[in-house]
Amino acid sequence: MKDFILFGTLVNVLTVLIGSSVGLGIRCLTHGKSLGERSKRIFDAVFAALGLAVLLIGVGGAIKGSVNSQIITALPEGTSVSAISTEKTLAIILSMVVGVIIGELIDLDKQMNRLGEQIQKSLKGRGGEVANAFVSASLLFCVGSMTIVGAMQSGISGDHTLLITKSIMDLISSMVFALTMGVGVVFSVVFVFVYQGGITLLAWWLGPFLSGDVITCIGSVGSLVIIALGLNLMGLSKFKIMNFVPAIFLPIGFVPLVDWISTLI
């Protein structure tokens, strides 16, 4: 089942359904009352723990993508090194630096926040509580770097780890959202499936056209973005993660460029 390209997205859809259903159940039992300060502290602690998990995923991916041939030859005989060795560190650095410059110039983080605000304003008072809950939940679950990076990893390499970690976060968030905003949160699973699944399928379609080195470097850059995301979740930093997202696509150009330069040296 894990070999199914949309496995990560389906897990995410399922967790949102479960979380929102539990939240609606609690809403009925408590008549919409707040869960209290203690419950908030528990949720904050869970998100911090998930931040550590995301950090682990990011560090592991970054190391896999930056191991060079000298280290590979020092490993014990028989160690599997397929798809993890690369000497494209320069391409990774260039992608990160140029990518974040592009992101900051465009200010993707601000643009995405502005888009979310505009959507919410346009629907305010139209369709009532259900529509507002649907839009708010959809934006929370889909408009973010974790969705983009995770969906790309699922599509290109078949690695659903990040999307499954995101699913746990969405399980908790959907529970809280459904408790406070009502049944409209349940309908957000449609947007999660279409948006997140669409990115995954696009990445899967592009995968065969990319070389192994390009895919490895995309994974490495994505893992560095994941590290920043993990630090944010732990409350240790305030990176504008969306502004780093352009870097994920730049290895497509920088890897061939670095290869060409190396032939001239």
XYZ file of N, CA and C in Angstrom:
795
model
N 0.833 -1.215 0.000
C 0.000 0.000 0.000
C 0.862 1.256 0.000
N 2.025 1.195 0.705
C 2.894 2.368 0.776
C 3.477 2.734 -0.585
N 3.480 1.759 -1.516
C 3.993 2.026 -2.855
C 3.009 2.856 -3.675
N 1.763 2.963 -3.208
C 0.760 3.777 -3.894
C 1.153 5.234 -3.784
N 1.203 5.936 -4.898
C 1.769 7.279 -4.954
C 1.021 8.268 -4.071
N -0.278 8.053 -3.868
C -1.081 8.987 -3.066
C -1.301 8.483 -1.643
N -0.468 7.527 -1.208
C -0.626 6.957 0.128
C -0.572 8.033 1.210
N 0.432 8.917 1.143
C 0.581 9.977 2.140
C -0.618 10.905 2.181
N -1.136 11.258 1.006
C -2.309 12.135 0.931
C -3.543 11.453 1.503
N -3.712 10.165 1.213
C -4.868 9.432 1.741
C -4.809 9.323 3.264
N -3.605 9.106 3.804
C -3.441 9.080 5.259
C -3.832 10.430 5.847
N -3.404 11.512 5.179
C -3.735 12.861 5.641
C -5.237 13.101 5.626
N -5.894 12.687 4.558
C -7.351 12.834 4.456
C -8.038 12.066 5.587
N -7.567 10.849 5.841
C -8.170 10.019 6.884
C -8.007 10.648 8.262
N -6.822 11.190 8.545
C -6.596 11.784 9.867
C -7.441 13.040 10.067
N -7.617 13.828 9.011
C -8.476 15.014 9.114
C -9.918 14.590 9.387
N -10.365 13.537 8.721
C -11.720 13.028 8.951
C -11.899 12.549 10.391
N -10.905 11.801 10.875
C -10.984 11.275 12.243
C -10.934 12.419 13.257
N -9.968 13.325 13.063
C -9.806 14.430 13.997
C -11.028 15.325 14.061
N -11.567 15.675 12.891
C -12.739 16.552 12.869
C -13.967 15.851 13.454
N -14.074 14.546 13.232
C -15.199 13.789 13.800
C -15.121 13.763 15.324
N -13.912 13.538 15.838
C -13.721 13.549 17.292
C -14.025 14.939 17.847
N -13.550 15.975 17.143
C -13.807 17.345 17.577
C -15.281 17.678 17.608
N -16.003 17.216 16.588
C -17.446 17.449 16.550
C -18.149 16.716 17.687
N -17.667 15.501 17.994
C -18.243 14.753 19.102
C -18.057 15.465 20.427
N -16.837 15.981 20.644
C -16.546 16.729 21.875
C -17.373 18.011 21.910
N -17.545 18.634 20.729
C -18.335 19.875 20.640
C -19.772 19.626 21.100
N -20.310 18.480 20.686
C -21.680 18.136 21.089
C -21.776 17.878 22.590
N -20.775 17.196 23.133
C -20.800 16.848 24.553
C -20.568 18.054 25.456
N -19.721 18.988 24.989
C -19.365 20.147 25.819
C -20.141 21.393 25.426
N -21.001 21.243 24.382
C -21.800 22.391 23.894
C -20.909 23.539 23.430
N -19.761 23.180 22.806
C -18.884 24.182 22.205
C -17.997 24.924 23.165
N -17.891 24.463 24.406
C -17.054 25.161 25.385
C -15.569 24.897 25.123
N -14.729 25.808 25.590
C -13.283 25.682 25.411
C -12.742 24.488 26.183
N -11.664 23.909 25.659
C -11.050 22.759 26.325
C -10.250 23.158 27.565
N -9.916 24.432 27.687
C -9.194 24.884 28.872
C -7.696 25.008 28.657
N -7.053 25.675 29.607
C -5.626 25.962 29.524
C -4.780 24.698 29.550
N -5.183 23.721 30.341
C -4.404 22.490 30.442
C -4.359 21.750 29.106
N -5.489 21.673 28.447
C -5.540 21.015 27.142
C -4.692 21.761 26.120
N -4.698 23.092 26.196
C -3.880 23.895 25.285
C -2.408 23.578 25.480
N -1.980 23.439 26.743
C -0.580 23.111 27.022
C -0.218 21.737 26.455
N -1.171 20.809 26.534
C -0.931 19.470 25.988
C -0.745 19.538 24.475
N -1.633 20.287 23.806
C -1.519 20.428 22.357
C -0.195 21.092 21.971
N 0.207 22.124 22.704
C 1.471 22.807 22.430
C 2.651 21.855 22.589
N 2.583 21.012 23.626
C 3.661 20.047 23.863
C 3.726 19.019 22.744
N 2.561 18.590 22.258
C 2.525 17.612 21.161
C 3.133 18.207 19.900
N 2.820 19.465 19.617
C 3.374 20.113 18.432
C 4.884 20.295 18.558
N 5.367 20.569 19.769
C 6.807 20.675 19.988
C 7.482 19.327 19.750
N 6.835 18.243 20.207
C 7.368 16.899 19.993
C 7.398 16.566 18.508
N 6.335 16.950 17.798
C 6.310 16.724 16.356
C 7.365 17.572 15.654
N 7.660 18.743 16.224
C 8.737 19.577 15.685
C 10.066 18.853 15.747
N 10.309 18.149 16.852
C 11.528 17.350 16.980
C 11.557 16.241 15.930
N 10.403 15.607 15.712
C 10.323 14.546 14.711
C 10.612 15.090 13.313
N 10.043 16.254 13.016
C 10.286 16.888 11.723
C 11.759 17.244 11.581
N 12.367 17.697 12.669
C 13.791 18.029 12.663
C 14.621 16.792 12.328
N 14.256 15.660 12.929
C 14.952 14.406 12.656
C 14.839 14.015 11.190
N 13.634 14.147 10.632
C 13.416 13.831 9.219
C 14.296 14.720 8.338
N 14.329 16.011 8.669
C 15.112 16.959 7.880
C 16.599 16.687 7.945
N 17.122 16.438 9.150
C 18.565 16.172 9.314
C 18.949 14.896 8.571
N 18.121 13.866 8.709
C 18.402 12.607 8.026
C 18.437 12.771 6.523
N 17.479 13.501 5.982
C 17.431 13.732 4.542
C 18.586 14.570 4.054
N 18.965 15.587 4.841
C 20.084 16.449 4.439
C 21.390 15.672 4.418
N 21.599 14.796 5.392
C 22.822 13.994 5.438
C 22.865 13.029 4.263
N 21.741 12.395 3.958
C 21.697 11.473 2.831
C 22.088 12.158 1.535
N 21.677 13.395 1.391
C 21.922 14.097 0.143
C 23.278 14.746 0.031
N 24.047 14.775 1.119
C 25.332 15.485 1.065
C 26.528 14.591 1.338
N 26.305 13.279 1.460
C 27.428 12.358 1.661
C 28.221 12.276 0.374
N 29.538 12.557 0.442
C 30.335 12.521 -0.779
C 31.055 11.187 -0.941
N 31.716 11.032 -2.052
C 32.310 9.739 -2.380
C 33.416 9.337 -1.423
N 34.128 10.329 -0.834
C 35.189 10.001 0.111
C 34.621 9.306 1.349
N 33.478 9.798 1.840
C 32.856 9.174 3.001
C 32.271 7.813 2.621
N 31.710 7.728 1.416
C 31.129 6.471 0.965
C 32.166 5.362 0.949
N 33.378 5.673 0.446
C 34.417 4.651 0.355
C 34.902 4.212 1.731
N 34.654 5.025 2.764
C 35.085 4.683 4.117
C 34.060 3.814 4.847
N 32.881 3.663 4.249
C 31.851 2.848 4.884
C 32.180 1.363 4.764
N 31.687 0.534 5.683
C 31.938 -0.906 5.625
C 31.468 -1.508 4.314
N 32.175 -2.531 3.845
C 31.816 -3.186 2.601
C 30.413 -3.775 2.702
N 29.638 -3.568 1.653
C 28.277 -4.092 1.645
C 27.235 -3.068 2.059
N 27.698 -1.893 2.527
C 26.744 -0.846 2.903
C 26.039 -0.316 1.663
N 24.718 -0.239 1.723
C 23.956 0.249 0.577
C 24.105 1.757 0.463
N 24.528 2.220 -0.705
C 24.721 3.657 -0.907
C 23.889 4.168 -2.079
N 22.982 3.370 -2.557
C 22.176 3.788 -3.703
C 21.348 5.010 -3.355
N 21.389 5.970 -4.247
C 20.565 7.189 -4.148
C 20.926 8.079 -2.971
N 22.090 7.829 -2.301
C 22.420 8.725 -1.197
C 23.755 9.431 -1.400
N 24.559 8.987 -2.335
C 25.855 9.630 -2.494
C 25.774 10.727 -3.544
N 26.368 11.841 -3.236
C 26.392 12.944 -4.185
C 27.524 13.893 -3.851
N 28.060 14.504 -4.854
C 29.085 15.524 -4.655
C 28.548 16.865 -5.147
N 27.265 17.067 -4.994
C 26.603 18.258 -5.510
C 26.360 19.282 -4.408
N 27.252 19.322 -3.417
C 27.065 20.266 -2.312
C 26.971 21.694 -2.807
N 27.791 22.042 -3.815
C 27.765 23.398 -4.363
C 26.396 23.711 -4.953
N 25.818 22.750 -5.648
C 24.490 22.957 -6.230
C 23.446 23.157 -5.143
N 23.593 22.427 -4.029
C 22.662 22.571 -2.905
C 22.781 23.958 -2.290
N 24.029 24.412 -2.087
C 24.256 25.737 -1.498
C 23.707 26.833 -2.412
N 24.019 26.732 -3.705
C 23.529 27.734 -4.655
C 21.999 27.759 -4.682
N 21.391 26.588 -4.653
C 19.928 26.513 -4.677
C 19.325 27.189 -3.455
N 19.918 26.937 -2.276
C 19.405 27.542 -1.047
C 19.545 29.060 -1.075
N 20.715 29.538 -1.465
C 20.985 30.986 -1.437
C 20.131 31.723 -2.463
N 20.178 31.254 -3.709
C 19.415 31.921 -4.774
C 17.912 31.756 -4.536
N 17.527 30.577 -4.049
C 16.108 30.312 -3.800
C 15.506 31.239 -2.769
N 16.225 31.448 -1.663
C 15.683 32.311 -0.611
C 15.704 33.781 -1.051
N 16.668 34.154 -1.911
C 16.672 35.515 -2.453
C 15.416 35.738 -3.302
N 15.100 34.756 -4.148
C 13.889 34.841 -4.967
C 12.648 34.909 -4.077
N 12.626 34.033 -3.072
C 11.483 33.997 -2.162
C 11.280 35.303 -1.418
N 12.391 35.908 -0.984
C 12.304 37.172 -0.256
C 11.893 38.321 -1.176
N 12.410 38.317 -2.409
C 12.047 39.374 -3.355
C 10.553 39.316 -3.675
N 10.051 38.105 -3.882
C 8.615 37.941 -4.141
C 7.827 38.034 -2.844
N 8.487 37.652 -1.735
C 7.873 37.529 -0.408
C 6.679 36.591 -0.467
N 6.982 35.331 -0.813
C 5.949 34.308 -0.945
C 5.143 34.143 0.343
N 5.828 34.226 1.475
C 5.152 34.053 2.760
C 4.040 35.089 2.925
N 4.354 36.329 2.608
C 3.367 37.409 2.714
C 2.258 37.225 1.689
N 2.630 36.821 0.465
C 1.638 36.636 -0.591
C 0.650 35.534 -0.234
N 1.158 34.430 0.338
C 0.275 33.329 0.717
C -0.654 33.740 1.854
N -0.106 34.465 2.823
C -0.950 34.948 3.924
C -2.022 35.913 3.413
N -1.616 36.778 2.475
C -2.562 37.741 1.904
C -3.664 37.029 1.123
N -3.269 35.965 0.388
C -4.254 35.186 -0.363
C -5.270 34.555 0.580
N -4.771 33.994 1.664
C -5.661 33.386 2.649
C -6.625 34.395 3.241
N -6.112 35.578 3.563
C -6.953 36.626 4.133
C -8.021 37.086 3.142
N -7.622 37.196 1.856
C -8.578 37.636 0.839
C -9.699 36.617 0.642
N -9.317 35.336 0.652
C -10.323 34.284 0.494
C -11.304 34.309 1.659
N -10.766 34.454 2.868
C -11.621 34.485 4.052
C -12.547 35.700 4.040
N -12.012 36.873 3.630
C -12.821 38.083 3.584
C -13.925 37.976 2.546
N -13.570 37.372 1.391
C -14.560 37.274 0.310
C -15.720 36.367 0.677
N -15.475 35.396 1.553
C -16.529 34.469 1.954
C -17.180 34.837 3.282
N -16.662 35.873 3.918
C -17.225 36.265 5.205
C -18.657 36.723 5.022
N -19.543 36.059 5.724
C -20.955 36.403 5.607
C -21.662 35.710 4.456
N -20.892 34.954 3.634
C -21.499 34.223 2.515
C -21.403 32.727 2.818
N -22.487 32.100 3.036
C -22.476 30.673 3.321
C -22.400 30.384 4.803
N -22.214 31.420 5.610
C -22.256 31.265 7.054
C -21.079 30.533 7.647
N -21.333 29.921 8.780
C -20.298 29.282 9.589
C -19.632 28.114 8.872
N -20.403 27.346 8.128
C -19.865 26.170 7.437
C -18.817 26.583 6.413
N -19.119 27.606 5.610
C -18.179 28.067 4.586
C -16.908 28.609 5.217
N -17.041 29.397 6.269
C -15.867 29.956 6.937
C -14.994 28.864 7.545
N -15.633 27.850 8.128
C -14.889 26.739 8.715
C -14.156 25.959 7.630
N -14.824 25.748 6.497
C -14.216 25.019 5.376
C -12.974 25.747 4.860
N -13.104 27.053 4.629
C -11.988 27.832 4.097
C -10.834 27.893 5.087
N -11.134 28.181 6.334
C -10.093 28.296 7.358
C -9.331 26.984 7.524
N -10.053 25.872 7.568
C -9.422 24.565 7.734
C -8.605 24.186 6.501
N -9.143 24.458 5.326
C -8.434 24.139 4.085
C -7.116 24.896 3.998
N -7.146 26.168 4.371
C -5.929 26.966 4.354
C -4.911 26.440 5.361
N -5.390 26.073 6.530
C -4.503 25.560 7.565
C -3.821 24.274 7.122
N -4.586 23.364 6.506
C -4.060 22.053 6.154
C -3.234 22.049 4.871
N -3.448 23.033 3.996
C -2.836 22.953 2.664
C -1.884 24.085 2.302
N -2.137 25.287 2.781
C -1.311 26.421 2.368
C -0.100 26.501 3.293
N 0.950 25.815 2.898
C 2.158 25.815 3.708
C 3.253 24.992 3.058
N 4.476 25.233 3.492
C 5.628 24.565 2.901
C 5.640 23.072 3.190
N 5.103 22.665 4.346
C 5.111 21.249 4.693
C 4.279 20.445 3.688
N 3.183 21.016 3.237
C 2.357 20.365 2.224
C 3.111 20.219 0.916
N 3.742 21.313 0.484
C 4.445 21.312 -0.800
C 5.635 20.359 -0.781
N 6.490 20.483 0.245
C 7.680 19.639 0.328
C 7.294 18.175 0.503
N 6.336 17.913 1.385
C 5.908 16.536 1.621
C 5.303 15.899 0.389
N 4.455 16.650 -0.321
C 3.823 16.118 -1.530
C 4.858 15.857 -2.618
N 5.855 16.724 -2.725
C 6.911 16.526 -3.713
C 7.745 15.293 -3.376
N 8.050 15.100 -2.096
C 8.788 13.908 -1.697
C 8.008 12.637 -2.021
N 6.720 12.670 -1.774
C 5.879 11.514 -2.091
C 5.896 11.218 -3.580
N 5.798 12.279 -4.389
C 5.728 12.088 -5.830
C 7.031 11.686 -6.475
N 8.137 12.314 -6.042
C 9.427 12.069 -6.684
C 10.091 10.799 -6.178
N 10.138 10.623 -4.864
C 10.888 9.503 -4.291
C 10.023 8.441 -3.626
N 8.711 8.693 -3.528
C 7.832 7.732 -2.861
C 7.984 7.725 -1.356
N 8.621 8.762 -0.810
C 8.814 8.872 0.640
C 7.656 9.670 1.238
N 6.806 8.999 2.009
C 5.612 9.631 2.573
C 5.821 10.083 4.022
N 7.060 10.014 4.515
C 7.324 10.268 5.936
C 6.827 11.634 6.386
N 7.137 12.662 5.611
C 6.766 14.020 6.013
C 5.249 14.209 5.982
N 4.590 13.671 4.979
C 3.132 13.808 4.909
C 2.450 13.059 6.053
N 3.020 11.926 6.457
C 2.439 11.187 7.585
C 2.637 11.976 8.879
N 3.811 12.610 9.041
C 4.046 13.472 10.206
C 3.074 14.647 10.196
N 2.882 15.245 9.009
C 1.913 16.335 8.861
C 0.505 15.852 9.211
N 0.213 14.601 8.866
C -1.111 14.039 9.143
C -1.411 14.010 10.635
N -0.383 13.687 11.433
C -0.566 13.665 12.889
C -0.886 15.073 13.394
N -0.174 16.060 12.842
C -0.438 17.446 13.217
C -1.857 17.847 12.815
N -2.258 17.442 11.605
C -3.596 17.794 11.119
C -4.688 17.077 11.907
N -4.371 15.890 12.430
C -5.323 15.165 13.269
C -5.699 16.011 14.481
N -4.676 16.589 15.117
C -4.897 17.415 16.306
C -5.571 18.736 15.922
N -5.065 19.361 14.850
C -5.618 20.648 14.425
C -7.083 20.531 14.009
N -7.402 19.467 13.265
C -8.788 19.285 12.816
C -9.720 19.052 13.996
N -9.204 18.383 15.029
C -10.001 18.147 16.230
C -10.358 19.474 16.900
N -9.341 20.333 17.043
C -9.547 21.636 17.685
C -10.438 22.525 16.816
N -10.184 22.529 15.494
C -10.969 23.361 14.585
C -12.435 22.945 14.579
N -12.680 21.621 14.514
C -14.062 21.138 14.496
C -14.770 21.464 15.802
N -14.026 21.408 16.901
C -14.602 21.735 18.206
C -15.036 23.194 18.278
N -14.232 24.076 17.675
C -14.505 25.509 17.780
C -15.330 26.060 16.611
N -15.226 25.428 15.409
C -15.853 25.997 14.224
C -16.976 25.158 13.622
N -17.047 23.903 14.004
C -18.176 23.103 13.545
C -17.922 22.212 12.346
N -18.997 21.782 11.703
C -18.962 20.712 10.705
C -18.257 21.107 9.407
N -18.111 22.384 9.142
C -17.456 22.818 7.905
C -16.031 22.301 7.759
N -15.385 21.998 8.884
C -14.007 21.497 8.867
C -13.931 20.157 8.137
N -14.964 19.338 8.261
C -14.971 18.007 7.633
C -14.817 18.121 6.120
N -15.449 19.133 5.520
C -15.432 19.267 4.063
C -14.065 19.684 3.519
N -13.162 20.095 4.387
C -11.822 20.493 3.947
C -11.036 19.316 3.391
N -11.467 18.064 3.698
C -10.738 16.896 3.191
C -10.753 16.867 1.663
N -11.787 17.438 1.054
C -11.869 17.477 -0.409
C -10.732 18.327 -0.957
N -10.538 19.490 -0.350
C -9.469 20.388 -0.799
C -8.104 19.770 -0.533
N -7.941 19.112 0.622
C -6.679 18.438 0.966
C -6.338 17.406 -0.102
N -7.320 16.598 -0.483
C -7.076 15.536 -1.460
C -6.726 16.111 -2.831
N -7.487 17.096 -3.278
C -7.280 17.653 -4.620
C -5.965 18.425 -4.696
N -5.723 19.318 -3.735
C -4.535 20.179 -3.765
C -3.253 19.385 -3.510
N -3.235 18.659 -2.408
C -2.041 17.909 -2.025
C -1.790 16.756 -2.994
N -2.857 16.059 -3.363
C -2.729 14.974 -4.327
C -2.278 15.473 -5.682
N -2.735 16.665 -6.076
C -2.333 17.239 -7.354
C -0.837 17.528 -7.408
N -0.290 18.081 -6.328
C 1.151 18.352 -6.270
C 1.940 17.044 -6.340
N 1.462 16.018 -5.629
C 2.127 14.716 -5.634
C 2.155 14.110 -7.033
N 1.025 14.143 -7.709
C 0.945 13.569 -9.055
C 1.804 14.351 -10.044
N 1.859 15.674 -9.882
C 2.705 16.499 -10.755
C 4.177 16.143 -10.557
N 4.589 16.002 -9.288
C 5.979 15.634 -8.990
C 6.289 14.238 -9.527
N 5.328 13.317 -9.394
C 5.497 11.954 -9.907
C 5.654 11.958 -11.421
N 4.895 12.814 -12.098
C 4.969 12.906 -13.551
C 6.316 13.482 -14.004
N 6.832 14.455 -13.255
C 8.101 15.091 -13.621
C 9.309 14.223 -13.268
N 9.147 13.328 -12.294
C 10.257 12.517 -11.805
C 11.090 11.837 -12.880
N 10.480 11.136 -13.831
C 11.258 10.417 -14.854
C 12.110 11.320 -15.736
N 11.772 12.610 -15.778
C 12.521 13.542 -16.619
C 13.741 14.131 -15.893
N 13.898 13.809 -14.606
C 14.987 14.357 -13.805
C 16.046 13.285 -13.555
N 17.310 13.702 -13.556
C 18.392 12.755 -13.299
C 18.430 12.385 -11.820
N 19.157 11.310 -11.515
C 19.280 10.870 -10.129
C 19.895 11.929 -9.241
N 20.919 12.631 -9.748
C 21.581 13.681 -8.966
C 20.638 14.842 -8.683
N 19.825 15.200 -9.671
C 18.867 16.299 -9.486
C 17.846 15.928 -8.416
N 17.320 14.707 -8.483
C 16.341 14.251 -7.501
C 16.942 14.229 -6.105
N 18.202 13.759 -5.999
C 18.876 13.708 -4.697
C 19.062 15.104 -4.124
N 19.464 16.052 -4.983
C 19.670 17.427 -4.519
C 18.350 18.097 -4.152
N 17.293 17.810 -4.895
C 15.971 18.327 -4.532
C 15.587 17.825 -3.141
N 15.873 16.539 -2.888
C 15.598 15.973 -1.575
C 16.410 16.634 -0.481
N 17.674 16.947 -0.786
C 18.544 17.585 0.205
C 18.071 18.995 0.544
N 17.746 19.772 -0.490
C 17.259 21.135 -0.271
C 15.933 21.099 0.482
N 15.066 20.183 0.077
C 13.796 20.029 0.779
C 13.996 19.673 2.240
N 14.998 18.838 2.521
C 15.282 18.441 3.897
C 15.787 19.618 4.726
N 16.563 20.502 4.116
C 17.024 21.695 4.831
C 15.841 22.608 5.173
N 14.893 22.703 4.261
C 13.674 23.480 4.527
C 12.889 22.823 5.658
N 12.866 21.482 5.676
C 12.173 20.747 6.732
C 12.812 21.019 8.088
N 14.149 21.126 8.121
C 14.846 21.450 9.376
C 14.365 22.803 9.904
N 14.280 23.784 9.019
C 13.794 25.107 9.415
C 12.364 25.023 9.938
N 11.551 24.206 9.282
C 10.164 24.018 9.711
C 10.105 23.391 11.100
N 10.970 22.395 11.338
C 11.017 21.757 12.650
C 11.406 22.733 13.749
N 12.364 23.594 13.462
C 12.783 24.609 14.436
C 11.635 25.569 14.738
N 10.863 25.923 13.702
C 9.693 26.791 13.914
C 8.654 26.117 14.800
N 8.398 24.848 14.541
C 7.405 24.117 15.326
C 7.801 24.014 16.787
N 9.111 23.967 17.035
C 9.606 23.893 18.406
C 9.656 25.264 19.074
N 9.360 26.322 18.313
C 9.382 27.679 18.858
C 10.772 28.248 19.002
N 11.748 27.646 18.300
C 13.135 28.101 18.408
C 13.496 29.123 17.338
N 12.656 29.267 16.331
C 12.942 30.198 15.244
C 11.638 30.680 14.634
N 11.755 31.692 13.781
C 10.589 32.231 13.094
C 10.910 32.399 11.605
N 11.429 31.337 11.004
C 11.722 31.383 9.585
C 10.441 31.576 8.781
N 10.528 32.370 7.718
C 9.426 32.474 6.765
C 9.611 31.334 5.766
N 9.073 30.174 6.119
C 9.365 28.942 5.400
C 8.987 29.036 3.919
N 7.862 29.675 3.610
C 7.431 29.756 2.214
C 8.469 30.448 1.343
N 9.257 31.349 1.921
C 10.267 32.058 1.149
C 11.454 31.170 0.781
N 11.524 29.982 1.386
C 12.588 29.032 1.051
C 12.142 28.037 -0.024
N 10.842 27.969 -0.281
C 10.306 26.958 -1.191
C 10.887 27.033 -2.608
N 11.141 28.241 -3.189
C 11.728 28.266 -4.536
C 13.039 27.501 -4.642
N 13.782 27.410 -3.540
C 15.070 26.706 -3.557
C 14.913 25.244 -3.934
N 13.767 24.659 -3.627
C 13.547 23.232 -3.878
C 13.598 22.915 -5.375
N 13.212 23.874 -6.217
C 13.148 23.624 -7.651
C 14.453 23.954 -8.375
N 15.348 24.699 -7.752
C 16.542 25.193 -8.430
C 17.599 24.148 -8.753
N 17.687 23.011 -8.023
C 18.656 21.987 -8.445
C 18.458 21.521 -9.880
N 17.252 21.679 -10.426
C 16.979 21.294 -11.813
C 17.930 22.036 -12.756
N 18.263 23.280 -12.416
C 19.186 24.059 -13.235
C 20.606 24.056 -12.723
N 20.781 24.065 -11.393
C 22.114 24.199 -10.828
C 22.950 22.916 -10.909
N 22.323 21.761 -10.854
C 23.095 20.508 -10.952
C 23.779 20.395 -12.318
N 23.054 20.586 -13.433
C 23.744 20.568 -14.735
C 24.810 21.662 -14.848
N 24.540 22.830 -14.243
C 25.509 23.928 -14.292
C 26.794 23.550 -13.568
N 26.671 22.968 -12.382
C 27.843 22.550 -11.611
C 28.598 21.446 -12.351
N 27.854 20.536 -12.971
C 28.502 19.473 -13.768
C 29.305 20.068 -14.912
N 28.738 21.070 -15.562
C 29.418 21.722 -16.689
C 30.669 22.456 -16.234
N 30.563 23.161 -15.102
C 31.726 23.884 -14.552
C 32.836 22.917 -14.189
N 32.449 21.757 -13.589
C 33.461 20.789 -13.184
C 34.233 20.224 -14.354
N 33.622 20.189 -15.553
C 34.333 19.698 -16.734
C 35.355 20.712 -17.248
N 35.164 21.976 -16.839
C 36.085 23.030 -17.300
C 37.273 23.201 -16.364
N 37.138 22.714 -15.131
C 38.205 22.894 -14.134
C 39.233 21.774 -14.252
